[in-house]
Coordinates of C-alpha atoms and ligand atoms in Angstrom, one line a residue:
M197 CA 174.1 77.3 351.1
F198 CA 172.5 74.2 352.4
L199 CA 169.8 73.9 355.1
E200 CA 168.5 71.2 356.8
N201 CA 165.1 69.5 356.5
T202 CA 163.0 70.7 360.1
I203 CA 163.5 67.0 361.9
N204 CA 161.2 66.2 364.2
S205 CA 163.5 64.0 367.0
E206 CA 160.6 61.9 368.0
N207 CA 160.7 60.4 364.4
R208 CA 164.3 61.2 363.6
K209 CA 165.2 58.6 360.4
G210 CA 168.4 58.6 359.2
W211 CA 169.8 60.1 355.6
I212 CA 172.5 60.3 353.8
E213 CA 174.3 64.0 352.6
V214 CA 176.9 64.3 350.5
I215 CA 179.2 67.5 350.0
C216 CA 182.0 67.3 346.8
G217 CA 183.8 69.1 344.5
S218 CA 187.4 70.1 343.3
M219 CA 190.1 70.0 346.1
F220 CA 190.2 74.0 347.1
S221 CA 186.6 74.3 347.0
G222 CA 185.8 74.1 350.4
K223 CA 184.5 70.7 351.0
T224 CA 186.0 69.6 354.3
E225 CA 184.9 74.0 355.8
E226 CA 181.2 72.9 355.0
L227 CA 181.4 69.2 356.3
I228 CA 183.0 70.5 359.8
R229 CA 180.5 73.5 359.4
R230 CA 177.4 71.2 359.4
L231 CA 179.2 68.8 361.8
K232 CA 179.8 71.6 364.1
R233 CA 176.3 73.0 364.3
A234 CA 175.2 69.0 365.0
K235 CA 177.4 69.4 367.8
I236 CA 176.1 72.7 369.6
A237 CA 172.8 70.9 369.4
Q238 CA 174.2 68.2 372.1
Q239 CA 173.6 65.3 369.0
K240 CA 176.8 62.5 369.3
V241 CA 179.1 63.3 366.4
E242 CA 181.8 61.6 365.5
I243 CA 184.0 61.5 362.3
F244 CA 185.7 59.3 360.2
K245 CA 188.6 59.7 357.7
P246 CA 190.6 56.3 355.4
A247 CA 194.4 56.6 357.4
I248 CA 195.6 57.2 353.9
D249 CA 194.9 60.7 354.4
I250 CA 198.2 61.7 356.8
R251 CA 198.8 65.0 355.0
Y252 CA 198.6 67.1 358.4
D253 CA 197.3 64.7 361.3
M254 CA 196.1 61.8 361.9
E255 CA 193.9 62.7 364.8
A256 CA 192.2 65.7 363.4
V257 CA 190.1 66.2 360.2
V258 CA 192.1 69.2 359.3
S259 CA 190.6 72.0 355.9
H260 CA 193.5 73.7 354.3
D261 CA 192.5 76.9 356.8
S262 CA 193.5 74.8 360.5
N263 CA 189.7 74.8 361.1
Q264 CA 189.8 71.4 362.4
I265 CA 188.1 68.8 364.4
H266 CA 188.9 65.7 366.1
S267 CA 188.2 62.5 363.8
T268 CA 189.3 59.0 363.8
P269 CA 191.7 57.4 361.0
V270 CA 190.3 54.5 359.8
P271 CA 192.0 51.5 357.6
A272 CA 188.7 50.6 356.1
S273 CA 184.4 51.5 355.3
A274 CA 184.3 48.6 357.3
N275 CA 185.9 49.4 360.0
I276 CA 183.4 52.3 360.8
P277 CA 179.9 50.6 362.0
L278 CA 182.6 48.7 364.5
L279 CA 183.4 51.7 366.1
I280 CA 180.0 53.5 366.1
N281 CA 177.8 53.3 370.0
D282 CA 174.9 55.7 369.5
E283 CA 176.4 58.5 367.4
Q284 CA 173.2 60.4 366.0
V285 CA 175.5 62.3 363.1
I286 CA 178.7 60.5 361.5
G287 CA 180.7 62.5 359.2
I288 CA 183.3 61.4 356.7
D289 CA 186.2 63.2 354.8
E290 CA 188.3 62.6 352.1
A291 CA 185.7 59.6 351.2
Q292 CA 187.2 59.0 347.5
F293 CA 189.6 57.3 349.1
F294 CA 188.0 54.6 350.6
D295 CA 186.8 51.3 348.6
M296 CA 183.7 50.6 347.6
E297 CA 182.0 48.9 350.4
L298 CA 181.9 52.1 351.8
V299 CA 178.4 52.7 349.7
G300 CA 177.0 49.6 351.7
V301 CA 178.4 50.8 355.1
C302 CA 177.0 54.0 354.8
N303 CA 173.6 53.3 353.6
R304 CA 172.9 50.7 356.7
L305 CA 173.7 53.9 358.9
A306 CA 171.3 55.8 357.5
N307 CA 168.8 53.2 357.1
Q308 CA 169.6 52.6 361.2
G309 CA 168.5 56.0 361.8
I310 CA 172.4 57.8 361.3
R311 CA 172.6 61.2 359.5
V312 CA 175.9 60.5 357.7
I313 CA 177.7 63.3 355.8
V314 CA 180.0 62.3 353.6
A315 CA 183.0 64.6 352.2
G316 CA 184.9 64.1 348.9
L317 CA 186.5 65.0 345.7
D318 CA 184.0 63.9 343.3
M319 CA 187.0 63.6 340.2
D320 CA 189.8 62.0 340.1
Y321 CA 193.2 64.8 338.8
R322 CA 192.2 63.2 335.1
G323 CA 188.5 64.3 336.1
K324 CA 187.0 60.7 336.0
P325 CA 184.7 59.6 338.4
F326 CA 186.8 59.0 341.7
G327 CA 186.1 55.7 344.1
P328 CA 182.7 55.4 346.0
I329 CA 182.0 59.0 345.7
P330 CA 179.7 58.6 342.1
A331 CA 177.6 55.7 344.1
L332 CA 176.5 57.4 346.8
L333 CA 176.0 61.1 345.0
A334 CA 173.4 58.0 343.9
T335 CA 172.4 56.9 347.1
A336 CA 171.9 60.4 349.0
E337 CA 169.4 62.2 349.5
Y338 CA 171.1 65.8 349.7
V339 CA 173.9 66.0 346.9
T340 CA 175.3 69.7 347.6
K341 CA 178.0 71.0 344.8
V342 CA 181.1 72.9 345.6
H343 CA 183.4 74.9 343.7
A344 CA 186.5 76.6 343.6
I345 CA 187.7 79.2 341.8
C346 CA 189.6 78.5 338.4
V347 CA 193.1 80.2 338.8
K348 CA 193.5 80.7 335.1
C349 CA 190.2 82.8 334.4
G350 CA 188.3 83.3 337.4
N351 CA 185.7 81.2 336.4
L352 CA 184.1 78.3 338.4
A353 CA 186.5 75.7 338.5
N354 CA 185.1 71.6 338.9
H355 CA 188.8 70.2 338.2
S356 CA 191.5 69.1 340.2
H357 CA 194.6 70.0 337.5
R358 CA 197.9 68.2 338.9
K359 CA 200.8 70.3 338.0
T360 CA 203.5 68.1 338.2
I361 CA 204.0 65.1 335.8
N362 CA 202.9 61.7 337.9
D363 CA 200.7 59.4 336.8
K364 CA 199.5 57.6 340.7
L365 CA 196.1 58.4 341.2
V366 CA 196.6 59.0 345.4
M367 CA 199.1 61.5 345.2
L368 CA 198.6 63.7 348.7
G369 CA 199.7 67.0 348.6
E370 CA 198.3 70.5 348.2
T371 CA 199.4 74.1 346.6
E372 CA 202.4 72.4 345.6
S373 CA 200.8 69.9 343.5
Y374 CA 197.3 70.2 342.3
E375 CA 195.8 73.9 341.0
P376 CA 191.9 74.2 340.7
L377 CA 190.3 74.5 337.2
C378 CA 187.4 75.3 335.1
R379 CA 186.2 72.8 332.2
N380 CA 188.0 75.0 329.7
C381 CA 191.1 75.9 330.8
F382 CA 191.4 71.8 331.9
S383 CA 190.5 71.0 328.5
I384 CA 193.2 73.3 327.0
E385 CA 195.9 71.6 329.7
E386 CA 195.0 68.5 329.0
G387 CA 195.4 69.2 325.2
Y388 CA 191.8 67.6 324.4
N389 CA 191.6 71.6 321.9
G390 CA 194.8 71.3 320.4
Ligands
LIG263 ZN1 189.2 78.6 333.5

């Protein structure tokens, strides 16, 4: 489990944390866990997500088990700094759907002394690094990779396998469209071994 550094609030500096992994790996739950603890400590918290992610609720970060906290949907990463006042902690969910400018935005916020916690898919359904996540992983101080359980064999899963035939990169949907698979089962499904 991720444990925050002991922070001397007098000397508080910003940094970036990334929580990545496949679908069904608990990324949003982990983001919510960290943000709720900061809120309990009376820190000013704000959460953003791309306006594209409208699966459940435009105004809430919703994890799959309906453990939710309020968030602000924004059309582009450039909107995020404009909406910040004196927040100490910023959460960004479904970060893979943001534009590449998110990397610069997160780094500027961290440089201003803000704790930035980013959650997102590290790979798309084809197993390719997804949007701004790779560059965020490179520039973050702390990286947590969480795993789902492979539905075929029970090993740790790192792939979000799309069960339906559709080559759109952004296809919003849940259990009916995707399943978590391990490397081996994903490569069999994708025909890499055959
Ligand atoms: Zn497997």
